């Protein structure tokens, strides 16, 4: 998984009917866009994230 600061991340719930979490990647701390990522979630909470298979990076459009 690779990302850049400013892109968004979606973390799906691990349980049926659970809430998805959306946030903005503030900082990439791994080499070459690799995790961990410092994320500010839409509720204002900031956390260091090591995304798993339940996560999707919403890449910024090229251009």
PDB file of C-alpha atoms in Angstrom:
ATOM      1  CA  UNK A   1       0.000   0.000   0.000  1.00  0.00           C
ATOM      2  CA  UNK A   2       1.332   3.426  -0.952  1.00  0.00           C
ATOM      3  CA  UNK A   3      -0.040   6.871  -0.173  1.00  0.00           C
ATOM      4  CA  UNK A   4       0.922  10.522  -0.053  1.00  0.00           C
ATOM      5  CA  UNK A   5       0.083  13.309   2.360  1.00  0.00           C
ATOM      6  CA  UNK A   6      -3.218  14.926   1.436  1.00  0.00           C
ATOM      7  CA  UNK A   7      -4.821  11.737   0.154  1.00  0.00           C
ATOM      8  CA  UNK A   8      -7.761  10.197   1.981  1.00  0.00           C
ATOM      9  CA  UNK A   9      -8.087   6.817   3.626  1.00  0.00           C
ATOM     10  CA  UNK A  10     -11.192   4.717   4.183  1.00  0.00           C
ATOM     11  CA  UNK A  11     -11.133   2.033   6.860  1.00  0.00           C
ATOM     12  CA  UNK A  12     -14.048  -0.356   6.636  1.00  0.00           C
ATOM     13  CA  UNK A  13     -15.612  -1.843   9.741  1.00  0.00           C
ATOM     14  CA  UNK A  14     -14.548  -5.351  10.699  1.00  0.00           C
ATOM     15  CA  UNK A  15     -18.102  -6.118  11.838  1.00  0.00           C
ATOM     16  CA  UNK A  16     -21.335  -6.217   9.875  1.00  0.00           C
ATOM     17  CA  UNK A  17     -23.222  -2.960  10.286  1.00  0.00           C
ATOM     18  CA  UNK A  18     -20.205  -1.205  11.805  1.00  0.00           C
ATOM     19  CA  UNK A  19     -19.142   2.324  10.974  1.00  0.00           C
ATOM     20  CA  UNK A  20     -16.580   3.141   8.319  1.00  0.00           C
ATOM     21  CA  UNK A  21     -13.870   5.655   9.227  1.00  0.00           C
ATOM     22  CA  UNK A  22     -12.716   8.313   6.773  1.00  0.00           C
ATOM     23  CA  UNK A  23      -9.696  10.541   7.201  1.00  0.00           C
ATOM     24  CA  UNK A  24      -6.959  12.614   5.603  1.00  0.00           C
ATOM     25  CA  UNK A  25      -3.376  11.393   5.568  1.00  0.00           C
ATOM     26  CA  UNK A  26      -1.349  14.170   7.162  1.00  0.00           C
ATOM     27  CA  UNK A  27       2.048  12.514   7.086  1.00  0.00           C
ATOM     28  CA  UNK A  28       3.641   9.399   5.593  1.00  0.00           C
ATOM     29  CA  UNK A  29       6.244   7.998   7.970  1.00  0.00           C
ATOM     30  CA  UNK A  30       7.341   4.945   5.989  1.00  0.00           C
ATOM     31  CA  UNK A  31       9.743   4.875   3.054  1.00  0.00           C
ATOM     32  CA  UNK A  32       8.386   5.391  -0.487  1.00  0.00           C
ATOM     33  CA  UNK A  33       4.786   6.061   0.612  1.00  0.00           C
ATOM     34  CA  UNK A  34       4.562   3.010   2.845  1.00  0.00           C
ATOM     35  CA  UNK A  35       2.826   2.959   6.252  1.00  0.00           C
ATOM     36  CA  UNK A  36       2.577   4.049   8.955  1.00  0.00           C
ATOM     37  CA  UNK A  37       0.438   7.107   8.202  1.00  0.00           C
ATOM     38  CA  UNK A  38      -0.527   9.930  10.522  1.00  0.00           C
ATOM     39  CA  UNK A  39      -4.259  10.354   9.852  1.00  0.00           C
ATOM     40  CA  UNK A  40      -6.771  12.979  10.944  1.00  0.00           C
ATOM     41  CA  UNK A  41     -10.161  11.326  10.891  1.00  0.00           C
ATOM     42  CA  UNK A  42     -13.290  13.270  10.009  1.00  0.00           C
ATOM     43  CA  UNK A  43     -14.248  13.385  13.702  1.00  0.00           C
ATOM     44  CA  UNK A  44     -11.023  15.319  14.422  1.00  0.00           C
ATOM     45  CA  UNK A  45      -9.165  12.420  16.070  1.00  0.00           C
ATOM     46  CA  UNK A  46      -5.550  11.930  14.924  1.00  0.00           C
ATOM     47  CA  UNK A  47      -3.868   8.541  14.992  1.00  0.00           C
ATOM     48  CA  UNK A  48      -0.882   6.658  13.623  1.00  0.00           C
ATOM     49  CA  UNK A  49      -2.342   4.039  11.274  1.00  0.00           C
ATOM     50  CA  UNK A  50      -0.899   0.799   9.932  1.00  0.00           C
ATOM     51  CA  UNK A  51      -3.670   0.008   7.420  1.00  0.00           C
ATOM     52  CA  UNK A  52      -4.796  -3.554   6.875  1.00  0.00           C
ATOM     53  CA  UNK A  53      -6.796  -5.355   4.230  1.00  0.00           C
ATOM     54  CA  UNK A  54      -9.921  -3.465   5.329  1.00  0.00           C
ATOM     55  CA  UNK A  55      -8.410  -0.118   4.236  1.00  0.00           C
ATOM     56  CA  UNK A  56      -8.521   1.748   0.924  1.00  0.00           C
ATOM     57  CA  UNK A  57      -6.442   4.752  -0.106  1.00  0.00           C
ATOM     58  CA  UNK A  58      -8.428   7.318  -2.105  1.00  0.00           C
ATOM     59  CA  UNK A  59      -5.648   8.574  -4.383  1.00  0.00           C
ATOM     60  CA  UNK A  60      -5.696  12.143  -5.639  1.00  0.00           C
ATOM     61  CA  UNK A  61      -6.460  12.463  -9.355  1.00  0.00           C
ATOM     62  CA  UNK A  62      -3.361  12.713 -11.570  1.00  0.00           C
ATOM     63  CA  UNK A  63      -2.733  16.020 -13.192  1.00  0.00           C
TER      64      UNK A  63
END
